PDB file of C-alpha atoms in Angstrom:
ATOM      1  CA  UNK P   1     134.045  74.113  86.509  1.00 61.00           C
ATOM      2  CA  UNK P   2     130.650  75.478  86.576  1.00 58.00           C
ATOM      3  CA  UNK P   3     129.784  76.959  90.157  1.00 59.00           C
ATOM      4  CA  UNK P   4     126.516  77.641  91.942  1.00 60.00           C
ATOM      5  CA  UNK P   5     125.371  81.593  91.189  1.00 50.00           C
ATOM      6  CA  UNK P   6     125.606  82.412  94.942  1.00 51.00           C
ATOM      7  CA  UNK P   7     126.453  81.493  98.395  1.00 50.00           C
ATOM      8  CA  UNK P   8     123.278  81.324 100.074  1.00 50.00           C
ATOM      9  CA  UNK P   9     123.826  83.708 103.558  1.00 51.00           C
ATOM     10  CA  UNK P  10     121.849  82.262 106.760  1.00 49.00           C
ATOM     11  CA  UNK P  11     121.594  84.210 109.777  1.00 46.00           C
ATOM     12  CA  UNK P  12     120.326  82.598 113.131  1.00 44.00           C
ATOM     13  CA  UNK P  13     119.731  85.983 114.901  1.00 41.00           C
ATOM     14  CA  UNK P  14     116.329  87.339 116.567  1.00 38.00           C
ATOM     15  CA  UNK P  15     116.859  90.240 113.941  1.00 38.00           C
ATOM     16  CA  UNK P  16     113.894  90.685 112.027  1.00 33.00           C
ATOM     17  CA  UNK P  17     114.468  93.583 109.534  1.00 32.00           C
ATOM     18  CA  UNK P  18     117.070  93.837 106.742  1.00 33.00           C
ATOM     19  CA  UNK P  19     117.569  96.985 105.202  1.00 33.00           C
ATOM     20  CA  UNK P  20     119.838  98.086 102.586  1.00 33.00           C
ATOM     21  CA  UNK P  21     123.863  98.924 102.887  1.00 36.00           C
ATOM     22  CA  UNK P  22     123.887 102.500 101.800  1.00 38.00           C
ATOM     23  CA  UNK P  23     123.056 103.472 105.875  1.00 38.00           C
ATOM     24  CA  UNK P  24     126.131 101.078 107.353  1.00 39.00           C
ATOM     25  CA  UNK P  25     129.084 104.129 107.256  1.00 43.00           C
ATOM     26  CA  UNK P  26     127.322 106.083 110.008  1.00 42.00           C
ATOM     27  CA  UNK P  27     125.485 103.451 112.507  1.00 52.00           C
ATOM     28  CA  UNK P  28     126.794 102.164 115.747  1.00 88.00           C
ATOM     29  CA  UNK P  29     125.906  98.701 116.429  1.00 94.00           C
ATOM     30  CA  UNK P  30     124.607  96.197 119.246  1.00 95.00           C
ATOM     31  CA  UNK P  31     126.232  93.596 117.729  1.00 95.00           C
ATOM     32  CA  UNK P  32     129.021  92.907 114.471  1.00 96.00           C
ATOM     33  CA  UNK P  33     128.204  89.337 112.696  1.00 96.00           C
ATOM     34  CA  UNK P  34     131.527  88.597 110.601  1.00 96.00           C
ATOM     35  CA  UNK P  35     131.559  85.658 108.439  1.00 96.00           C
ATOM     36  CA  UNK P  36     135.117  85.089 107.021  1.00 97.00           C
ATOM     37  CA  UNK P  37     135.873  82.331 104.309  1.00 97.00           C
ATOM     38  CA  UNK P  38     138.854  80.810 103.520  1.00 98.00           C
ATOM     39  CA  UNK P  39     140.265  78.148 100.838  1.00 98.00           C
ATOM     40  CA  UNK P  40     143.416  76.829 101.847  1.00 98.00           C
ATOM     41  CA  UNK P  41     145.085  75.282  98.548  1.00 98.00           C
ATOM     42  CA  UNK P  42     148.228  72.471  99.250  1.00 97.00           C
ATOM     43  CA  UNK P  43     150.593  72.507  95.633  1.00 96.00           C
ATOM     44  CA  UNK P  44     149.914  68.794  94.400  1.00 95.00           C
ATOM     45  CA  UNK P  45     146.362  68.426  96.099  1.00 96.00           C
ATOM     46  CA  UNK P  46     143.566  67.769  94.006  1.00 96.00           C
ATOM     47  CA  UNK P  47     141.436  69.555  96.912  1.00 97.00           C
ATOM     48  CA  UNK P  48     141.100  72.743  98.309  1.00 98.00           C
ATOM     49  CA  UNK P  49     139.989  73.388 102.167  1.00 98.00           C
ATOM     50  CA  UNK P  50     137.124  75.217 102.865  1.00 98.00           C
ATOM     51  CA  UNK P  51     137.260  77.340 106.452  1.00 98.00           C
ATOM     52  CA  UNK P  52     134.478  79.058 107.871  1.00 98.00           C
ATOM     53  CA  UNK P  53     134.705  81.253 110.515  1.00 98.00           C
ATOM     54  CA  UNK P  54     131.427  82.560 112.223  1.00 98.00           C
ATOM     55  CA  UNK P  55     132.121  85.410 114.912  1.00 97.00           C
ATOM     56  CA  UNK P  56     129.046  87.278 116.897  1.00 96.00           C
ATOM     57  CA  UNK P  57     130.782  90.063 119.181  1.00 96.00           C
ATOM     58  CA  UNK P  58     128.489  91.982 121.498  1.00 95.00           C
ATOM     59  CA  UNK P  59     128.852  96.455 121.338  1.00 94.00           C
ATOM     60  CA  UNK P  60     126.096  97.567 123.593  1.00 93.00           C
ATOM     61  CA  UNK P  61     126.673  96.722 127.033  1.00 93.00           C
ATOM     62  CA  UNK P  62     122.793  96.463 127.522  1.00 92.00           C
ATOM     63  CA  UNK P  63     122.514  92.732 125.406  1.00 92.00           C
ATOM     64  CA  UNK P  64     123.300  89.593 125.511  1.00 91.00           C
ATOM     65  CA  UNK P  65     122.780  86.489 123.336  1.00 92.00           C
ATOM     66  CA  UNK P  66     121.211  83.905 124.864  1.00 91.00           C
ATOM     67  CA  UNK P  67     122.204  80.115 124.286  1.00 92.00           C
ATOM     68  CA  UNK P  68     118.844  79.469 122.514  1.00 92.00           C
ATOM     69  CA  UNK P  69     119.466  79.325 119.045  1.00 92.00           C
ATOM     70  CA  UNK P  70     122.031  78.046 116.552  1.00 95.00           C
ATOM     71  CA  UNK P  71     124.207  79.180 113.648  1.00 96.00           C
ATOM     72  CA  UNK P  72     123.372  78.298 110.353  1.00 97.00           C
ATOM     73  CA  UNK P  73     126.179  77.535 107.544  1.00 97.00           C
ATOM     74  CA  UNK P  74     125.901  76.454 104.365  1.00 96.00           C
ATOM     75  CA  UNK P  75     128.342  73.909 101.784  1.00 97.00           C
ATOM     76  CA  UNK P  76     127.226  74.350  97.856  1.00 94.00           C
ATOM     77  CA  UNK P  77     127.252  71.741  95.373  1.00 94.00           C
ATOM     78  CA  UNK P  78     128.626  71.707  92.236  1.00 89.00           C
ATOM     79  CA  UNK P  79     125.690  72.557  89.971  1.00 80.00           C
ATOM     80  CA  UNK P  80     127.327  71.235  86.669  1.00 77.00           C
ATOM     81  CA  UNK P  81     127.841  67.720  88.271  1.00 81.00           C
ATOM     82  CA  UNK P  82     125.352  65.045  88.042  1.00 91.00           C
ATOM     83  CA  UNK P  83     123.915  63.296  90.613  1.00 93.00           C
ATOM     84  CA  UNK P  84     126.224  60.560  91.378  1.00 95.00           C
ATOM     85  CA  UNK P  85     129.164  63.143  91.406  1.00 95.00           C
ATOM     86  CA  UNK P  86     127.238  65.328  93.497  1.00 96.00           C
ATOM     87  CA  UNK P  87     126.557  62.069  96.144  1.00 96.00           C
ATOM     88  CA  UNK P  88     130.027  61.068  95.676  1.00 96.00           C
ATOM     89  CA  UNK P  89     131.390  64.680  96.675  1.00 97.00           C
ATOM     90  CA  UNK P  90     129.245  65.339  99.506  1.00 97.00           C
ATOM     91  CA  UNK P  91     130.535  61.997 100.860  1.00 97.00           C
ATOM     92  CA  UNK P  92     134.011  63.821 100.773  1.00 98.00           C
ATOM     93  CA  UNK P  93     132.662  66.454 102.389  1.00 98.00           C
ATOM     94  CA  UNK P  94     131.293  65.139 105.268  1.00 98.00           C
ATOM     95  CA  UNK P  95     134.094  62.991 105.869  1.00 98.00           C
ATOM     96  CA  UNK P  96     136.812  65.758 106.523  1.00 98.00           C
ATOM     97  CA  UNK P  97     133.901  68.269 108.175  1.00 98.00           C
ATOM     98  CA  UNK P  98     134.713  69.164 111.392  1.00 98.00           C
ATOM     99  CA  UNK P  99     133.319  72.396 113.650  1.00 98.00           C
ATOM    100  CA  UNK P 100     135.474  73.488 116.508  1.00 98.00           C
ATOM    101  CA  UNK P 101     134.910  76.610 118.640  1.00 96.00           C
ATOM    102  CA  UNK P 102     137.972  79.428 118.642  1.00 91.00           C
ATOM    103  CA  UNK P 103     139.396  77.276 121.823  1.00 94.00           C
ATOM    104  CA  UNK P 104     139.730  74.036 119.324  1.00 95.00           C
ATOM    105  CA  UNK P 105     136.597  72.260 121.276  1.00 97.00           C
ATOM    106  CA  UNK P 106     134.592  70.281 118.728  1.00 98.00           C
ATOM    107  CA  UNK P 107     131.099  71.155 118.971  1.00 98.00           C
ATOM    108  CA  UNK P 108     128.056  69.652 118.486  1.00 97.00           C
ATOM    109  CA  UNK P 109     125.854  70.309 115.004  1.00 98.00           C
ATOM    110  CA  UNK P 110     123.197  68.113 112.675  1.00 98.00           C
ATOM    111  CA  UNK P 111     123.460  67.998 108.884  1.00 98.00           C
ATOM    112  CA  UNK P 112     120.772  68.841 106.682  1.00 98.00           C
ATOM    113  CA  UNK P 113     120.840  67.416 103.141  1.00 97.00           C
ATOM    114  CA  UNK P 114     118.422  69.679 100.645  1.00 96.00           C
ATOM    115  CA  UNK P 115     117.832  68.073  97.008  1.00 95.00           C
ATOM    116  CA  UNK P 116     120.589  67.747  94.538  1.00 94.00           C
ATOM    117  CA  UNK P 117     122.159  70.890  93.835  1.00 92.00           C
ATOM    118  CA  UNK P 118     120.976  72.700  96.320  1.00 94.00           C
ATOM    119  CA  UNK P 119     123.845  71.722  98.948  1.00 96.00           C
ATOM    120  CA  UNK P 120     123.742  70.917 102.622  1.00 98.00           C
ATOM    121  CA  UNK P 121     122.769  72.929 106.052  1.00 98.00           C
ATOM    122  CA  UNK P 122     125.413  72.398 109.360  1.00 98.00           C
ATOM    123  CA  UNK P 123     123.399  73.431 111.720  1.00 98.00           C
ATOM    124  CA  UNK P 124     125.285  74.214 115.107  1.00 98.00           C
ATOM    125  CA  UNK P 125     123.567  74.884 118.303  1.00 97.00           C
ATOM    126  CA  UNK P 126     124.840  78.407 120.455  1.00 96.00           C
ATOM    127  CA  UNK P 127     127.607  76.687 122.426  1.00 96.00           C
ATOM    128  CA  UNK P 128     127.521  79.530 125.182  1.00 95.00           C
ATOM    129  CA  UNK P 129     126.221  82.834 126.118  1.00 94.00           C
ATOM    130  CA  UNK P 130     127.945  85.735 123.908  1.00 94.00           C
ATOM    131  CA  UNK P 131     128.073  88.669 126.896  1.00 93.00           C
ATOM    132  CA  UNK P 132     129.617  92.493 125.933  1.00 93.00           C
ATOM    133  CA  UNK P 133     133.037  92.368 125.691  1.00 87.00           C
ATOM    134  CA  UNK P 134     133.644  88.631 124.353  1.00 88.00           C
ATOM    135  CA  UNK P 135     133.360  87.008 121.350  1.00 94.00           C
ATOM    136  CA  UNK P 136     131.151  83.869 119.836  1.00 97.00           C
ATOM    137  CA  UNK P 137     133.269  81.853 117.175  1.00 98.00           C
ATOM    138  CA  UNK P 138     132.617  79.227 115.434  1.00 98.00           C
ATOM    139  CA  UNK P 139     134.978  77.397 112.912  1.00 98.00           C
ATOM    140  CA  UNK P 140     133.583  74.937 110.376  1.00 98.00           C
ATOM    141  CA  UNK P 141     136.074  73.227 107.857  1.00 98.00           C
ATOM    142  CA  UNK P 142     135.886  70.939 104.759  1.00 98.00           C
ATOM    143  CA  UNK P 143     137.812  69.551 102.056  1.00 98.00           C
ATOM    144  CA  UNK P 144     136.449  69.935  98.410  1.00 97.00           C
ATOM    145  CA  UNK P 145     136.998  69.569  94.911  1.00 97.00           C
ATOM    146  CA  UNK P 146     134.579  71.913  93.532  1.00 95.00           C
ATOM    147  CA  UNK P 147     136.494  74.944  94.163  1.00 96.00           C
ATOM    148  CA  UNK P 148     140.033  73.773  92.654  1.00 97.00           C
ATOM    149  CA  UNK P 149     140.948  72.526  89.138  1.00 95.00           C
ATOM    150  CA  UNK P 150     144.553  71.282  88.642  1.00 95.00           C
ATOM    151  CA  UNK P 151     146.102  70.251  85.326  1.00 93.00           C
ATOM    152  CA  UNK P 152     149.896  69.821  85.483  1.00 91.00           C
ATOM    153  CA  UNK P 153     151.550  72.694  87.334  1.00 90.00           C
ATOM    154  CA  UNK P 154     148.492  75.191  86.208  1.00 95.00           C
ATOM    155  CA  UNK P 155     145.680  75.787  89.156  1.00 97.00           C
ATOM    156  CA  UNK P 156     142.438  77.317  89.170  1.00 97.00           C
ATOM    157  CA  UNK P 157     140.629  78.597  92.019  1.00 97.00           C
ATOM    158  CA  UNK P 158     136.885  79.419  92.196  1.00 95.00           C
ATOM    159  CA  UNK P 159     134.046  80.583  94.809  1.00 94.00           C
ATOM    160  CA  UNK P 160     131.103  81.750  93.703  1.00 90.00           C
ATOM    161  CA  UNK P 161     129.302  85.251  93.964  1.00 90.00           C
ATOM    162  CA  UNK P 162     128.138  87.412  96.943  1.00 90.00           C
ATOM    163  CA  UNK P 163     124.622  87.732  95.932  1.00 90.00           C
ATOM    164  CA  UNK P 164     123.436  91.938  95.244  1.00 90.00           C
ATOM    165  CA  UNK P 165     120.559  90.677  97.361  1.00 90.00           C
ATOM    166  CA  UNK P 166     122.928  90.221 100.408  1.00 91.00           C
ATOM    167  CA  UNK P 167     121.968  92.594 103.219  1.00 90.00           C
ATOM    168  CA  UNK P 168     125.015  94.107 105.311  1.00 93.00           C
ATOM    169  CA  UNK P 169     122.769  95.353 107.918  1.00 93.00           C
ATOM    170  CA  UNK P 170     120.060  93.743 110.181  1.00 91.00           C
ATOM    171  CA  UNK P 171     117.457  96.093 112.479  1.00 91.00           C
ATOM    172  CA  UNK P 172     115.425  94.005 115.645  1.00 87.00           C
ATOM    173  CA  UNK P 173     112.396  96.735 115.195  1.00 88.00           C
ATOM    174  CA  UNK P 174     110.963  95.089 118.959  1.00 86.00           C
ATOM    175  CA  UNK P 175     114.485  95.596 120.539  1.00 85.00           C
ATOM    176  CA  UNK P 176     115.441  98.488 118.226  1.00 87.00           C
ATOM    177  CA  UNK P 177     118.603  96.769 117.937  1.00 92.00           C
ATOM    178  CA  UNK P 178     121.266  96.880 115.032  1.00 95.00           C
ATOM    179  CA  UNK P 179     123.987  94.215 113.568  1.00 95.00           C
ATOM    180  CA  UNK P 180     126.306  94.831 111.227  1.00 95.00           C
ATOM    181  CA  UNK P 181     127.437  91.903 109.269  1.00 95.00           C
ATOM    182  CA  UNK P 182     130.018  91.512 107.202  1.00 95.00           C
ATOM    183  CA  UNK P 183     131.036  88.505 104.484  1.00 95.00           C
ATOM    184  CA  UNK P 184     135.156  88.091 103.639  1.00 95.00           C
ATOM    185  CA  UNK P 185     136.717  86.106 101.371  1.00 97.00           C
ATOM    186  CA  UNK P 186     140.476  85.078 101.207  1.00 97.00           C
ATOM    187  CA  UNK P 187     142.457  82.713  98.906  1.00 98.00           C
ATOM    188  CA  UNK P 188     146.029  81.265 100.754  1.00 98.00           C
ATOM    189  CA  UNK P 189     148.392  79.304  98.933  1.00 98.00           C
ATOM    190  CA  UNK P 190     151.830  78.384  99.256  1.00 96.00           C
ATOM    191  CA  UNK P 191     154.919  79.107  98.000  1.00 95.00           C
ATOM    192  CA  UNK P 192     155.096  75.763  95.585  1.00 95.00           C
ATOM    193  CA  UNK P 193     152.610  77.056  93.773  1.00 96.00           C
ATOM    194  CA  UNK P 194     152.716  78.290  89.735  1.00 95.00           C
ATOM    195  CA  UNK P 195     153.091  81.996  89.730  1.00 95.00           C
ATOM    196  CA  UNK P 196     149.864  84.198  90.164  1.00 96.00           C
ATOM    197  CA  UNK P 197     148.286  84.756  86.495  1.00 95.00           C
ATOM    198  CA  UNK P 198     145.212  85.955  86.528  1.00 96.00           C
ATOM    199  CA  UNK P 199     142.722  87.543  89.731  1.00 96.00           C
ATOM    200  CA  UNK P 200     139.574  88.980  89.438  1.00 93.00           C
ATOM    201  CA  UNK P 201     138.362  90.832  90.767  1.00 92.00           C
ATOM    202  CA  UNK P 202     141.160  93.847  90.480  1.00 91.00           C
ATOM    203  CA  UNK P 203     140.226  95.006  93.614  1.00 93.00           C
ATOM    204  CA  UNK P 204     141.960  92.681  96.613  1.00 95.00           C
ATOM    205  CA  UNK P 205     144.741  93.022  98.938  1.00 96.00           C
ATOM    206  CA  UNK P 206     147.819  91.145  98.959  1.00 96.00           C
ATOM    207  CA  UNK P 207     149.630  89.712 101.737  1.00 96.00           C
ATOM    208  CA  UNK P 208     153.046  87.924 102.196  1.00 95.00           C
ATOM    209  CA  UNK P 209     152.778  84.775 105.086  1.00 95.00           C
ATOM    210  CA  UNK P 210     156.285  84.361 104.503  1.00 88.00           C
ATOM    211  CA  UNK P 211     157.325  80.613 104.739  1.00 87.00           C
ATOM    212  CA  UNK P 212     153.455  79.928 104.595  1.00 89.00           C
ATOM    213  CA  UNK P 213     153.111  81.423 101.645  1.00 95.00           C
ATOM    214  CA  UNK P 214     150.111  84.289 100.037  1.00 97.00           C
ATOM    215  CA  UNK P 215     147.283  85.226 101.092  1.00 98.00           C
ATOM    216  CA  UNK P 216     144.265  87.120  98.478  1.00 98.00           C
ATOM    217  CA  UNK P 217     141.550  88.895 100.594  1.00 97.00           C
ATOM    218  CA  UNK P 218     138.027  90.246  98.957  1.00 95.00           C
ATOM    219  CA  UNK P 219     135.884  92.530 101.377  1.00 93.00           C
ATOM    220  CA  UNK P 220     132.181  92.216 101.049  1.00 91.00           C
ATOM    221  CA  UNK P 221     131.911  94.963  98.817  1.00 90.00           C
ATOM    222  CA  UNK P 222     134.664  93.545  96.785  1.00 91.00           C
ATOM    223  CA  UNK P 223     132.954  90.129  96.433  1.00 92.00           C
ATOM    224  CA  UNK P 224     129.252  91.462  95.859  1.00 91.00           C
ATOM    225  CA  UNK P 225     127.845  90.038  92.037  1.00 91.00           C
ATOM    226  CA  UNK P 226     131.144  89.144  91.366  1.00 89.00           C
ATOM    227  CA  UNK P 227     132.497  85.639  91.385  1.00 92.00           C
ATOM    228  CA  UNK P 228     136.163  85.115  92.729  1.00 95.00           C
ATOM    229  CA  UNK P 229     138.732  83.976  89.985  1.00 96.00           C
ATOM    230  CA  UNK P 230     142.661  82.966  90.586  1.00 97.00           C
ATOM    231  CA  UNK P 231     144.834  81.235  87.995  1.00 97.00           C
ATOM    232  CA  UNK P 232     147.927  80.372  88.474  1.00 97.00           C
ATOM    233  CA  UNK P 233     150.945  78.853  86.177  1.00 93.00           C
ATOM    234  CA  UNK P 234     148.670  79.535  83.373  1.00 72.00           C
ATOM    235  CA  UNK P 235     150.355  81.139  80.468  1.00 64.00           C
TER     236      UNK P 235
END
């Protein structure tokens, strides 16, 4: 399967200037953005789901976010499918997509379709006012097939690449505020499933869900210009 080069990033912040990682170790920030991925693979499913978590959480005591605005996700298409594949899976898509706050409140958003191959925007309106001391979430989920290829017992997962372009650090120069942002990734599948083959990248950690089954995590730095690669039963 042939995935798109990157996951676009989209920030709906009043943050104006992006500047490089190599100054995140020794900042304190106004605000952490966390943007946490993960594919949730069922043994026998032709489908993989797709959860995205959005978090804002407020550090300086001074600031607030307001409820004008909106968070911005975006779902990839397959670029190696043609066009009627590409309709036909965004149908699937959209009919499993659902956006829930952290309480399990479904929340209101619009969908905006971009040309073929260049995927769709959710766009969810700020649900509430994110004060110091609490926490903004959003959860958007969707099933897919473009991230899963099954043949017998062997399964391959795929996302594609954190772009080098990403920026891990955003600077409001008329506030002189900061965010840090961060972008995980993590792979959980269950205990049915063909032993682990082949990961890349090396670099990951491992963890046990017990009856649930594993769990694969890539930090940000982890995922950046490299694509994320399981197989499993393969031999």
């Amino acid at each position: 399967m042939k995935l798109p080069k990157t996951i676009y990033v989209l920030l709906s912040t009043v943050l104006l200037l992006l500047v490089s990682f190599g100054s995140l170790k020794a900042a304190t920030y106004d605000f952490i953005l966390t943007n946490d991925t993960t594919l949730k693979y069922t043994t026998g499913q032709e489908y993989i789901l797709v959860e995205n978590t959005f978090s804002r959480e407020v550090k300086n005591s001074k600031y607030y976010v307001s409820t004008t605005g909106e968070k911005t996700f975006h779902i990839p298409d397959m670029v190696s499918k043609n066009d009627e594949d590409i309709n036909i899976e965004r149908t699937f898509k959209k009919s499993s997509l659902s956006v829930k706050s952290d309480t399990g409140k479904s929340l209101e958003y619009s969908i905006e379709e971009q040309e073929l191959g260049q995927g769709m925007y959710v766009k969810v309106p700020n649900y509430k006012e994110t004060k110091y001391g609490s926490v903004y979430t959003v959860v958007l989920t969707y099933n897919t097939h473009d991230f899963v290829k099954k043949v017998f017992d062997s399964v391959t997962i795929e996302y594609p690449i954190l772009s080098q372009d990403t920026q891990f650090e955003q600077i409001d120069e008329s506030t002189n505020t900061t965010a840090q942002i961060n972008y995980n990734l993590s792979i959980e599948v269950d205990k049915s499933i063909s032993p682990l083959f082949k990961i890349y990248p090396s670099e990951y950690t491992e963890k046990d869900l017990n009856d649930s089954g594993t769990r694969y995590s890539f930090s940000s730095q982890q995922r950046l210009g490299q694509p994320i690669y399981l197989e499993f039963g393969t031999n």
